[in-house]
């Protein structure tokens, strides 16, 4: 009897211990000087900067793979003026140069055969020893090396409880809780997500969609009906949007809205299109053929068939070469990889809704690839060429060779201490508190596909306006309004208008702003002052000392 009691007590004690351990793990509390939410390049540059400044920093992120778009297919870098890229961002591209300077890096293709085509700069820049064009897995390895060298703790597959997981007291974030119960506490937080999830959960003001031109005295914001800056429109093809051409009673083809597009210059809720940046190859040893996706419906691509019939022939114009016989494939033309009009809900959507939207984008693009390679309505020369292509076998090996990250070109944008507009980007309004620079075209992809008054299909929202020279980005763009939150920095979903964000939203700029945010956080901790009370002159000196280029 006594033995049974002892055994029962032991089992009970073991159960309590195990339950207690499980509960502790589930509700683990992680403390640091700075907590960074997100796995983007900005998160990594901020974390590296803080670690090098002897601060205790952790990254917590939904992603399992770090590096955002830079390690998910966007290897044909949107550099703009390379001379404004400094600090850790430049170090990233220099590490890529060091990697590709080794013979063993060229396993499918010789370096001499690759050529040297980049975007606005040579791919292999011997002068600055920078590599601007690269393979996804190589970029991810560079980011992981940054993490390992600096011994940065990364909590992956941790999802912010966006409903009630952010504790804010008197305008200061006290803690953030993940869906798995893990609690993170810090003096300062950095929202480095593309979506701006932490800033929104903390009650910080933000905007989704396009502001009217009158909001900030702009020209290129708002609805842009009749503006065609690139070839991503139907021009004068006069293609019918109806299932039976010319018969409006027959119904509308897939992916065409029947809503009116709005008046030029007015605000709307719409968001520029997303896509996956695909890494494809024609090298047979490394090629995975396209397969017919589940639920494939060829009729959904009827509009593309009509475009070919009208004589369009630019299918492969944005198969941009990256090393080892691969490409960074981007949207091109009136009907391409951009899933126009199908992402409006994404910025504010729940995780489940976002997952559905992402799956729909993937199905659309996989269906498009299969259509191009197999459908008889596609010109034979296009089909023959497309059948030479496939997914790169050595990329995204744990995800069916498909990128882990969809290209969230724009989601929430903070309304912070300073709002960047086209006036700053185009040099009309001077910036006196620069923490970094941008230079790329104010670039918005199409926002909607609609029916014109004369009964044809057209795209709207594609804008490309080039700054006359590099421009400065104000310190206040990464700071919420002081009364809303005093201990948060936002280097990705920065405070800017839709069209200004079209230039700022480039990966090198996000890395620059990530490091600058790290500098600001470190200084605030050292000086024991709120972020908003930092002296810009002192911030400027620290940025220059770290090789950031600010003017």
Short mmCIF file of C-alpha atoms in Angstrom, two decimals:
data_model
loop_
_atom_site.label_atom_id
_atom_site.label_comp_id
_atom_site.label_asym_id
_atom_site.label_seq_id
_atom_site.Cartn_x
_atom_site.Cartn_y
_atom_site.Cartn_z
CA UNK A 1 0.00 0.00 0.00
CA UNK A 2 2.72 2.42 0.94
CA UNK A 3 4.59 1.52 -2.23
CA UNK A 4 1.49 2.28 -4.30
CA UNK A 5 1.13 5.65 -2.60
CA UNK A 6 4.78 6.42 -3.22
CA UNK A 7 4.42 5.41 -6.86
CA UNK A 8 1.25 7.46 -7.24
CA UNK A 9 2.91 10.46 -5.59
CA UNK A 10 5.90 10.12 -7.90
CA UNK A 11 3.67 9.97 -10.99
CA UNK A 12 1.73 13.00 -9.77
CA UNK A 13 4.94 14.91 -9.03
CA UNK A 14 6.34 13.97 -12.45
CA UNK A 15 3.12 15.14 -14.11
CA UNK A 16 3.21 18.46 -12.25
CA UNK A 17 6.87 18.98 -13.15
CA UNK A 18 6.28 18.18 -16.79
CA UNK A 19 3.18 20.34 -16.89
CA UNK A 20 5.06 23.13 -15.19
CA UNK A 21 7.93 22.88 -17.63
CA UNK A 22 5.51 22.85 -20.55
CA UNK A 23 3.71 25.89 -19.18
CA UNK A 24 7.01 27.70 -18.63
CA UNK A 25 8.11 27.01 -22.18
CA UNK A 26 4.76 28.07 -23.57
CA UNK A 27 4.83 31.32 -21.65
CA UNK A 28 8.54 31.97 -21.77
CA UNK A 29 9.65 35.56 -21.14
CA UNK A 30 12.55 36.88 -23.21
CA UNK A 31 14.11 40.19 -22.18
CA UNK A 32 16.56 42.34 -24.16
CA UNK A 33 17.61 45.93 -24.67
CA UNK A 34 15.96 45.92 -28.09
CA UNK A 35 13.45 43.51 -29.63
CA UNK A 36 13.15 43.51 -33.41
CA UNK A 37 10.02 42.07 -34.97
CA UNK A 38 10.45 40.78 -38.52
CA UNK A 39 12.99 38.85 -40.57
CA UNK A 40 13.65 41.37 -43.35
CA UNK A 41 17.07 42.77 -44.34
CA UNK A 42 16.25 45.84 -42.23
CA UNK A 43 15.85 43.60 -39.18
CA UNK A 44 19.27 42.09 -39.77
CA UNK A 45 21.14 45.37 -40.33
CA UNK A 46 19.49 46.85 -37.23
CA UNK A 47 20.43 43.80 -35.15
CA UNK A 48 24.02 43.76 -36.40
CA UNK A 49 24.41 47.46 -35.63
CA UNK A 50 23.04 47.06 -32.12
CA UNK A 51 25.18 44.01 -31.39
CA UNK A 52 28.30 45.78 -32.59
CA UNK A 53 27.33 48.57 -30.19
CA UNK A 54 27.26 46.04 -27.34
CA UNK A 55 23.50 46.00 -26.94
CA UNK A 56 21.47 42.89 -26.17
CA UNK A 57 19.15 42.43 -29.13
CA UNK A 58 16.87 39.64 -30.25
CA UNK A 59 15.00 39.11 -33.51
CA UNK A 60 11.57 37.50 -33.33
CA UNK A 61 9.81 36.80 -36.61
CA UNK A 62 7.14 34.73 -38.35
CA UNK A 63 9.67 33.69 -40.97
CA UNK A 64 11.76 30.54 -40.85
CA UNK A 65 14.08 31.90 -43.55
CA UNK A 66 15.66 35.33 -43.07
CA UNK A 67 16.33 38.03 -45.62
CA UNK A 68 12.94 39.04 -46.97
CA UNK A 69 12.82 39.68 -50.68
CA UNK A 70 16.62 39.85 -50.97
CA UNK A 71 16.77 36.12 -50.29
CA UNK A 72 13.48 35.29 -51.99
CA UNK A 73 14.08 35.94 -55.65
CA UNK A 74 14.78 39.65 -55.87
CA UNK A 75 18.38 39.14 -56.92
CA UNK A 76 18.39 41.73 -59.71
CA UNK A 77 18.82 44.56 -57.21
CA UNK A 78 17.02 47.87 -57.63
CA UNK A 79 20.12 49.87 -56.80
CA UNK A 80 19.42 53.30 -58.20
CA UNK A 81 22.58 55.31 -57.53
CA UNK A 82 24.96 52.82 -55.91
CA UNK A 83 27.02 55.68 -54.44
CA UNK A 84 24.39 56.36 -51.77
CA UNK A 85 24.53 52.80 -50.40
CA UNK A 86 26.87 52.65 -47.40
CA UNK A 87 27.27 51.04 -44.00
CA UNK A 88 26.11 47.48 -43.39
CA UNK A 89 24.01 47.55 -46.59
CA UNK A 90 27.17 48.02 -48.63
CA UNK A 91 28.90 45.38 -46.53
CA UNK A 92 26.16 42.93 -47.54
CA UNK A 93 26.83 43.51 -51.24
CA UNK A 94 30.59 43.38 -50.67
CA UNK A 95 30.23 39.99 -48.98
CA UNK A 96 28.36 38.80 -52.05
CA UNK A 97 31.28 40.05 -54.17
CA UNK A 98 33.73 38.07 -52.04
CA UNK A 99 31.62 34.95 -52.48
CA UNK A 100 31.32 35.28 -56.25
CA UNK A 101 35.01 36.10 -56.56
CA UNK A 102 35.71 32.43 -55.79
CA UNK A 103 35.81 29.95 -58.64
CA UNK A 104 33.73 27.39 -56.74
CA UNK A 105 30.80 29.84 -56.60
CA UNK A 106 30.26 29.30 -60.32
CA UNK A 107 29.07 25.71 -60.23
CA UNK A 108 26.71 25.79 -63.24
CA UNK A 109 28.17 28.62 -65.28
CA UNK A 110 31.59 30.22 -65.72
CA UNK A 111 32.05 33.73 -64.40
CA UNK A 112 33.21 34.96 -67.81
CA UNK A 113 30.10 33.55 -69.49
CA UNK A 114 27.76 35.20 -67.02
CA UNK A 115 28.46 38.70 -68.30
CA UNK A 116 28.02 41.79 -66.16
CA UNK A 117 24.51 43.09 -66.59
CA UNK A 118 23.02 44.85 -63.61
CA UNK A 119 20.30 47.42 -63.04
CA UNK A 120 21.81 50.90 -63.45
CA UNK A 121 25.23 49.48 -62.51
CA UNK A 122 27.47 46.55 -63.48
CA UNK A 123 26.48 43.33 -61.72
CA UNK A 124 30.07 42.72 -60.60
CA UNK A 125 31.41 46.09 -59.50
CA UNK A 126 35.16 45.80 -59.19
CA UNK A 127 35.57 49.43 -58.18
CA UNK A 128 33.62 49.11 -54.95
CA UNK A 129 34.06 45.33 -54.74
CA UNK A 130 30.29 44.92 -54.62
CA UNK A 131 28.05 42.29 -56.22
CA UNK A 132 24.62 43.71 -56.97
CA UNK A 133 23.10 40.65 -58.68
CA UNK A 134 22.91 37.31 -56.86
CA UNK A 135 21.17 33.99 -56.25
CA UNK A 136 18.56 33.72 -53.46
CA UNK A 137 20.30 31.02 -51.42
CA UNK A 138 23.59 32.93 -51.52
CA UNK A 139 21.91 36.05 -50.12
CA UNK A 140 20.29 33.99 -47.37
CA UNK A 141 23.66 32.50 -46.45
CA UNK A 142 25.18 35.98 -46.17
CA UNK A 143 22.38 37.08 -43.85
CA UNK A 144 22.76 33.93 -41.76
CA UNK A 145 26.51 34.60 -41.52
CA UNK A 146 25.74 38.05 -40.11
CA UNK A 147 23.51 36.39 -37.51
CA UNK A 148 26.04 33.71 -36.59
CA UNK A 149 29.07 35.99 -36.41
CA UNK A 150 27.29 38.43 -34.13
CA UNK A 151 25.65 35.68 -32.05
CA UNK A 152 22.21 37.22 -32.50
CA UNK A 153 19.35 35.23 -31.02
CA UNK A 154 16.60 34.67 -33.57
CA UNK A 155 13.18 33.29 -32.59
CA UNK A 156 11.71 31.99 -35.86
CA UNK A 157 8.16 30.94 -36.60
CA UNK A 158 6.92 33.27 -33.86
CA UNK A 159 3.77 35.17 -34.82
CA UNK A 160 2.73 38.37 -33.07
CA UNK A 161 -0.63 38.24 -31.34
CA UNK A 162 -1.99 41.18 -33.27
CA UNK A 163 -5.27 41.41 -31.40
CA UNK A 164 -4.17 41.81 -27.76
CA UNK A 165 -0.50 40.81 -27.65
CA UNK A 166 1.01 44.28 -27.44
CA UNK A 167 0.97 45.96 -24.04
CA UNK A 168 1.20 49.75 -24.28
CA UNK A 169 1.27 51.98 -21.21
CA UNK A 170 1.41 55.78 -21.44
CA UNK A 171 2.53 55.64 -25.07
CA UNK A 172 5.29 53.11 -24.44
CA UNK A 173 5.37 49.44 -25.47
CA UNK A 174 5.99 47.29 -22.40
CA UNK A 175 5.90 43.85 -24.00
CA UNK A 176 4.84 41.95 -27.09
CA UNK A 177 3.32 38.47 -26.96
CA UNK A 178 3.39 35.83 -29.66
CA UNK A 179 0.55 33.45 -30.50
CA UNK A 180 2.50 30.63 -28.82
CA UNK A 181 2.48 32.60 -25.56
CA UNK A 182 6.13 33.68 -25.58
CA UNK A 183 6.52 37.19 -24.18
CA UNK A 184 9.25 39.59 -25.28
CA UNK A 185 10.21 42.62 -23.19
CA UNK A 186 12.58 45.44 -24.12
CA UNK A 187 13.27 49.10 -23.62
CA UNK A 188 12.99 49.75 -27.38
CA UNK A 189 11.20 47.88 -30.18
CA UNK A 190 11.75 47.89 -33.93
CA UNK A 191 9.02 46.94 -36.39
CA UNK A 192 10.97 45.59 -39.37
CA UNK A 193 8.03 43.86 -41.09
CA UNK A 194 6.88 44.65 -44.62
CA UNK A 195 3.31 44.79 -43.28
CA UNK A 196 3.81 47.11 -40.29
CA UNK A 197 2.10 44.61 -37.97
CA UNK A 198 3.73 45.74 -34.74
CA UNK A 199 3.10 49.43 -35.27
CA UNK A 200 -0.56 48.74 -35.99
CA UNK A 201 -0.99 46.51 -32.94
CA UNK A 202 0.64 49.23 -30.82
CA UNK A 203 -2.00 51.74 -31.90
CA UNK A 204 0.30 53.82 -34.09
CA UNK A 205 -1.36 55.73 -36.94
CA UNK A 206 -0.91 54.41 -40.46
CA UNK A 207 -2.35 54.55 -43.96
CA UNK A 208 -3.31 51.86 -46.46
CA UNK A 209 -3.98 52.71 -50.10
CA UNK A 210 -3.33 55.85 -52.10
CA UNK A 211 -3.75 59.34 -50.73
CA UNK A 212 -5.28 62.02 -52.93
CA UNK A 213 -2.90 64.38 -54.68
CA UNK A 214 -4.38 67.23 -52.64
CA UNK A 215 -3.41 65.52 -49.35
CA UNK A 216 0.29 66.39 -49.66
CA UNK A 217 0.28 68.63 -52.74
CA UNK A 218 1.48 65.84 -55.06
CA UNK A 219 1.04 64.97 -58.72
CA UNK A 220 1.68 61.23 -58.89
CA UNK A 221 -0.35 59.95 -55.93
CA UNK A 222 -3.98 58.85 -56.04
CA UNK A 223 -5.77 57.28 -59.00
CA UNK A 224 -3.79 57.70 -62.22
CA UNK A 225 -6.31 56.88 -64.98
CA UNK A 226 -4.78 57.58 -68.39
CA UNK A 227 -1.18 57.70 -67.15
CA UNK A 228 1.09 55.15 -68.83
CA UNK A 229 4.75 55.32 -67.83
CA UNK A 230 5.87 51.79 -68.67
CA UNK A 231 4.73 49.06 -71.01
CA UNK A 232 2.55 47.44 -68.38
CA UNK A 233 -0.73 48.49 -69.99
CA UNK A 234 -2.94 47.65 -72.96
CA UNK A 235 -2.09 50.81 -74.88
CA UNK A 236 -4.24 51.03 -78.02
CA UNK A 237 -4.73 47.24 -78.39
CA UNK A 238 -8.50 47.71 -77.94
CA UNK A 239 -9.03 44.33 -76.31
CA UNK A 240 -12.53 43.41 -75.23
CA UNK A 241 -12.97 42.47 -71.56
CA UNK A 242 -15.99 40.29 -72.27
CA UNK A 243 -16.17 36.51 -72.63
CA UNK A 244 -17.71 36.98 -76.05
CA UNK A 245 -15.73 39.91 -77.50
CA UNK A 246 -17.87 43.00 -77.74
CA UNK A 247 -20.84 41.41 -75.93
CA UNK A 248 -21.18 42.90 -72.45
CA UNK A 249 -24.04 40.51 -71.64
CA UNK A 250 -21.70 37.50 -71.93
CA UNK A 251 -19.87 38.31 -68.70
CA UNK A 252 -16.42 39.62 -67.90
CA UNK A 253 -13.14 37.71 -68.26
CA UNK A 254 -11.17 36.73 -65.15
CA UNK A 255 -9.10 39.33 -63.32
CA UNK A 256 -11.00 42.36 -64.65
CA UNK A 257 -12.93 44.61 -62.26
CA UNK A 258 -16.33 45.99 -63.18
CA UNK A 259 -15.98 48.79 -60.62
CA UNK A 260 -15.32 52.32 -61.91
CA UNK A 261 -11.61 53.15 -61.58
CA UNK A 262 -12.12 56.49 -59.88
CA UNK A 263 -11.15 60.00 -60.90
CA UNK A 264 -7.61 61.04 -61.51
CA UNK A 265 -5.80 62.21 -58.41
CA UNK A 266 -8.41 61.06 -55.88
CA UNK A 267 -7.68 58.78 -52.93
CA UNK A 268 -8.65 55.12 -52.84
CA UNK A 269 -8.19 51.98 -50.75
CA UNK A 270 -6.32 50.00 -53.42
CA UNK A 271 -2.81 48.57 -53.07
CA UNK A 272 -0.26 48.05 -55.84
CA UNK A 273 -0.02 44.47 -57.08
CA UNK A 274 2.05 41.70 -55.49
CA UNK A 275 3.79 38.73 -57.09
CA UNK A 276 6.47 36.14 -56.39
CA UNK A 277 9.91 36.92 -57.84
CA UNK A 278 10.72 33.56 -59.41
CA UNK A 279 14.16 32.04 -59.75
CA UNK A 280 14.07 30.02 -62.98
CA UNK A 281 16.72 28.27 -65.06
CA UNK A 282 17.19 26.68 -68.48
CA UNK A 283 20.19 24.63 -67.30
CA UNK A 284 18.96 21.06 -67.66
CA UNK A 285 20.95 19.62 -64.75
CA UNK A 286 19.42 22.12 -62.38
CA UNK A 287 15.94 22.44 -63.92
CA UNK A 288 12.63 21.29 -62.42
CA UNK A 289 9.89 21.34 -65.12
CA UNK A 290 6.68 23.26 -64.58
CA UNK A 291 3.74 21.08 -63.58
CA UNK A 292 0.04 21.59 -64.07
CA UNK A 293 -1.16 23.07 -60.76
CA UNK A 294 -4.17 21.76 -58.90
CA UNK A 295 -7.36 23.53 -59.93
CA UNK A 296 -5.81 24.87 -63.13
CA UNK A 297 -8.34 26.62 -65.39
CA UNK A 298 -7.00 27.77 -68.77
CA UNK A 299 -9.96 30.12 -69.30
CA UNK A 300 -8.59 32.38 -66.57
CA UNK A 301 -5.77 33.31 -68.96
CA UNK A 302 -7.99 34.15 -71.93
CA UNK A 303 -7.02 37.80 -71.63
CA UNK A 304 -3.37 36.89 -72.18
CA UNK A 305 -4.33 34.85 -75.26
CA UNK A 306 -6.03 37.94 -76.70
CA UNK A 307 -2.93 40.03 -75.98
CA UNK A 308 -0.83 37.59 -78.02
CA UNK A 309 -3.42 37.70 -80.77
CA UNK A 310 -3.04 41.50 -80.81
CA UNK A 311 0.69 41.05 -81.54
CA UNK A 312 2.34 41.51 -78.15
CA UNK A 313 5.72 39.74 -78.03
CA UNK A 314 7.62 40.73 -74.85
CA UNK A 315 7.14 37.59 -72.75
CA UNK A 316 10.78 37.17 -71.77
CA UNK A 317 11.82 40.82 -71.41
CA UNK A 318 12.05 40.63 -67.60
CA UNK A 319 13.82 37.31 -67.27
CA UNK A 320 16.80 39.15 -65.80
CA UNK A 321 20.00 37.09 -65.57
CA UNK A 322 21.54 36.23 -62.22
CA UNK A 323 24.58 33.94 -61.75
CA UNK A 324 24.64 30.25 -62.66
CA UNK A 325 22.16 30.31 -65.55
CA UNK A 326 19.32 31.60 -63.41
CA UNK A 327 16.89 34.49 -63.62
CA UNK A 328 15.04 36.90 -61.39
CA UNK A 329 11.67 36.94 -63.17
CA UNK A 330 9.56 40.04 -62.60
CA UNK A 331 6.24 41.28 -63.92
CA UNK A 332 6.28 42.66 -67.46
CA UNK A 333 3.54 43.78 -69.80
CA UNK A 334 -0.25 44.15 -69.52
CA UNK A 335 -0.84 40.61 -68.17
CA UNK A 336 2.02 38.98 -66.30
CA UNK A 337 3.06 37.77 -62.84
CA UNK A 338 1.42 40.67 -60.98
CA UNK A 339 -1.94 39.44 -59.66
CA UNK A 340 -3.60 42.80 -60.12
CA UNK A 341 -6.43 43.77 -57.78
CA UNK A 342 -6.27 40.62 -55.67
CA UNK A 343 -4.35 41.91 -52.63
CA UNK A 344 -6.42 44.80 -51.32
CA UNK A 345 -7.32 42.95 -48.12
CA UNK A 346 -3.80 41.74 -47.40
CA UNK A 347 -2.38 44.60 -45.24
CA UNK A 348 -5.18 44.39 -42.65
CA UNK A 349 -6.02 40.69 -43.10
CA UNK A 350 -5.70 38.04 -40.41
CA UNK A 351 -2.91 35.50 -40.72
CA UNK A 352 -5.41 32.96 -42.07
CA UNK A 353 -6.73 35.43 -44.66
CA UNK A 354 -3.20 36.37 -45.69
CA UNK A 355 -2.32 32.70 -46.13
CA UNK A 356 -5.31 32.33 -48.44
CA UNK A 357 -4.31 35.39 -50.47
CA UNK A 358 -0.75 34.08 -50.77
CA UNK A 359 -2.01 30.67 -51.92
CA UNK A 360 -4.17 32.37 -54.54
CA UNK A 361 -1.18 34.35 -55.82
CA UNK A 362 0.88 31.16 -56.02
CA UNK A 363 -1.87 29.32 -57.89
CA UNK A 364 -2.25 32.23 -60.32
CA UNK A 365 1.47 32.35 -61.12
CA UNK A 366 1.88 28.59 -61.40
CA UNK A 367 -1.11 28.52 -63.70
CA UNK A 368 0.41 31.31 -65.77
CA UNK A 369 3.66 29.38 -66.20
CA UNK A 370 1.80 26.26 -67.26
CA UNK A 371 -0.39 28.24 -69.66
CA UNK A 372 2.65 29.85 -71.31
CA UNK A 373 4.34 26.49 -71.76
CA UNK A 374 1.33 24.47 -72.96
CA UNK A 375 -1.69 26.36 -74.23
CA UNK A 376 -2.22 26.35 -78.01
CA UNK A 377 -3.38 29.95 -77.92
CA UNK A 378 0.15 30.98 -76.92
CA UNK A 379 2.42 31.52 -79.97
CA UNK A 380 4.47 28.39 -80.69
CA UNK A 381 7.79 30.20 -80.35
CA UNK A 382 6.80 31.35 -76.84
CA UNK A 383 5.71 27.83 -75.86
CA UNK A 384 8.91 26.32 -77.20
CA UNK A 385 11.05 28.81 -75.30
CA UNK A 386 8.98 28.49 -72.12
CA UNK A 387 9.39 24.72 -72.13
CA UNK A 388 13.14 25.20 -71.86
CA UNK A 389 12.65 26.88 -68.48
CA UNK A 390 11.91 25.46 -65.05
CA UNK A 391 12.43 26.09 -61.35
CA UNK A 392 16.02 26.12 -60.10
CA UNK A 393 16.49 22.82 -58.28
CA UNK A 394 19.03 24.26 -55.83
CA UNK A 395 16.79 27.14 -54.70
CA UNK A 396 14.03 27.02 -52.03
CA UNK A 397 14.70 23.30 -51.65
CA UNK A 398 12.33 22.90 -48.68
CA UNK A 399 9.44 24.67 -50.44
CA UNK A 400 9.13 22.94 -53.80
CA UNK A 401 11.62 25.42 -55.30
CA UNK A 402 9.08 28.20 -54.80
CA UNK A 403 10.01 31.42 -52.89
CA UNK A 404 9.10 31.55 -49.21
CA UNK A 405 8.17 35.24 -49.36
CA UNK A 406 5.59 36.97 -51.55
CA UNK A 407 6.62 40.42 -52.77
CA UNK A 408 4.68 42.75 -50.49
CA UNK A 409 5.46 45.89 -52.43
CA UNK A 410 3.39 48.01 -50.10
CA UNK A 411 1.08 47.42 -47.16
CA UNK A 412 0.66 49.75 -44.20
CA UNK A 413 2.64 52.98 -44.12
CA UNK A 414 3.11 54.72 -40.78
CA UNK A 415 1.91 58.28 -40.28
CA UNK A 416 4.86 59.40 -38.21
CA UNK A 417 6.81 62.42 -37.04
CA UNK A 418 7.72 63.29 -40.65
CA UNK A 419 5.91 62.17 -43.81
CA UNK A 420 8.05 61.78 -46.92
CA UNK A 421 6.22 62.82 -50.10
CA UNK A 422 7.12 63.22 -53.75
CA UNK A 423 8.13 66.78 -52.91
CA UNK A 424 11.11 65.52 -50.88
CA UNK A 425 11.92 62.78 -53.39
CA UNK A 426 11.92 65.22 -56.31
CA UNK A 427 13.94 67.84 -54.43
CA UNK A 428 11.20 70.42 -54.05
CA UNK A 429 11.26 70.25 -50.24
CA UNK A 430 14.64 70.00 -48.48
CA UNK A 431 15.24 67.45 -45.72
CA UNK A 432 17.42 68.66 -42.84
CA UNK A 433 17.51 65.50 -40.70
CA UNK A 434 18.77 62.84 -43.10
CA UNK A 435 19.43 59.31 -41.79
CA UNK A 436 19.96 57.79 -45.23
CA UNK A 437 19.34 58.34 -48.90
CA UNK A 438 17.25 56.97 -51.74
CA UNK A 439 17.55 57.40 -55.48
CA UNK A 440 15.33 54.90 -57.26
CA UNK A 441 12.42 55.83 -59.48
CA UNK A 442 9.11 56.50 -57.73
CA UNK A 443 7.77 53.17 -58.92
CA UNK A 444 4.25 51.87 -58.40
CA UNK A 445 3.03 48.71 -60.08
CA UNK A 446 -0.51 48.53 -61.40
CA UNK A 447 -3.28 48.80 -58.86
CA UNK A 448 -6.35 47.78 -60.85
CA UNK A 449 -7.58 46.37 -64.18
CA UNK A 450 -10.84 47.95 -65.29
CA UNK A 451 -13.17 48.54 -68.25
CA UNK A 452 -12.86 51.86 -70.07
CA UNK A 453 -15.92 53.93 -71.06
CA UNK A 454 -15.50 52.75 -74.67
CA UNK A 455 -15.65 49.11 -73.61
CA UNK A 456 -12.02 47.96 -73.58
CA UNK A 457 -9.77 46.59 -70.86
CA UNK A 458 -7.05 48.74 -69.31
CA UNK A 459 -4.64 48.75 -66.34
CA UNK A 460 -4.17 51.63 -63.92
CA UNK A 461 -1.63 52.64 -61.32
CA UNK A 462 1.71 51.93 -63.00
CA UNK A 463 3.92 54.95 -62.36
CA UNK A 464 7.63 55.62 -62.88
CA UNK A 465 8.98 59.09 -62.10
CA UNK A 466 12.74 59.42 -61.67
CA UNK A 467 14.24 61.82 -59.11
CA UNK A 468 16.69 64.31 -60.60
CA UNK A 469 19.28 63.27 -58.03
CA UNK A 470 19.53 61.20 -54.84
CA UNK A 471 17.36 62.50 -52.02
CA UNK A 472 17.60 62.49 -48.23
CA UNK A 473 15.23 60.55 -45.96
CA UNK A 474 14.20 62.34 -42.77
CA UNK A 475 14.81 60.94 -39.29
CA UNK A 476 11.14 61.41 -38.44
CA UNK A 477 10.07 58.88 -41.07
CA UNK A 478 11.09 55.99 -38.78
CA UNK A 479 9.57 57.55 -35.64
CA UNK A 480 5.89 57.36 -34.69
CA UNK A 481 4.27 60.54 -33.48
CA UNK A 482 5.68 61.05 -30.00
CA UNK A 483 2.32 61.08 -28.25
CA UNK A 484 1.41 57.73 -29.86
CA UNK A 485 4.53 55.69 -29.10
CA UNK A 486 7.84 56.76 -27.63
CA UNK A 487 9.91 53.57 -27.90
CA UNK A 488 9.27 52.21 -31.40
CA UNK A 489 11.26 52.51 -34.63
CA UNK A 490 9.88 51.60 -38.07
CA UNK A 491 12.51 51.29 -40.85
CA UNK A 492 10.36 49.43 -43.43
CA UNK A 493 6.73 50.58 -43.24
CA UNK A 494 8.11 54.10 -43.04
CA UNK A 495 6.12 57.29 -42.78
CA UNK A 496 5.56 58.30 -46.40
CA UNK A 497 2.95 58.84 -49.06
CA UNK A 498 2.12 56.06 -51.48
CA UNK A 499 4.17 57.45 -54.33
CA UNK A 500 7.17 58.47 -52.21
CA UNK A 501 7.19 54.96 -50.79
CA UNK A 502 7.41 53.77 -54.39
CA UNK A 503 11.03 54.93 -54.36
CA UNK A 504 11.91 54.30 -50.71
CA UNK A 505 10.66 50.67 -50.82
CA UNK A 506 13.88 49.22 -52.26
CA UNK A 507 15.82 46.58 -50.36
CA UNK A 508 19.11 48.55 -50.11
CA UNK A 509 17.19 51.50 -48.62
CA UNK A 510 15.46 49.25 -46.09
CA UNK A 511 18.90 47.98 -45.03
CA UNK A 512 20.15 51.55 -44.68
CA UNK A 513 17.16 52.61 -42.57
CA UNK A 514 17.48 49.44 -40.51
CA UNK A 515 21.03 50.29 -39.53
CA UNK A 516 20.15 53.92 -38.85
CA UNK A 517 17.31 52.76 -36.60
CA UNK A 518 19.81 50.56 -34.78
CA UNK A 519 22.09 53.55 -34.26
CA UNK A 520 19.22 55.63 -32.89
CA UNK A 521 18.13 52.86 -30.52
CA UNK A 522 21.67 52.39 -29.25
CA UNK A 523 22.12 56.11 -28.64
CA UNK A 524 18.81 56.39 -26.77
CA UNK A 525 19.85 53.52 -24.51
CA UNK A 526 23.30 54.98 -23.84
CA UNK A 527 21.97 58.46 -23.13
CA UNK A 528 18.91 57.19 -21.27
CA UNK A 529 16.64 59.49 -23.25
CA UNK A 530 13.49 58.86 -25.31
CA UNK A 531 14.05 58.30 -29.03
CA UNK A 532 12.26 61.53 -29.89
CA UNK A 533 14.64 63.53 -27.68
CA UNK A 534 17.77 62.49 -29.56
CA UNK A 535 19.80 65.36 -31.00
CA UNK A 536 19.91 65.04 -34.77
CA UNK A 537 23.42 66.48 -34.88
CA UNK A 538 24.64 63.74 -32.56
CA UNK A 539 22.77 61.09 -34.58
CA UNK A 540 24.32 62.43 -37.77
CA UNK A 541 27.85 62.13 -36.34
CA UNK A 542 27.23 58.52 -35.30
CA UNK A 543 25.83 57.64 -38.73
CA UNK A 544 28.78 59.16 -40.54
CA UNK A 545 31.16 57.30 -38.22
CA UNK A 546 29.48 54.07 -39.35
CA UNK A 547 29.89 54.89 -43.05
CA UNK A 548 26.26 55.70 -43.61
CA UNK A 549 25.81 58.11 -46.53
CA UNK A 550 23.37 60.84 -45.59
CA UNK A 551 24.03 63.64 -48.04
#
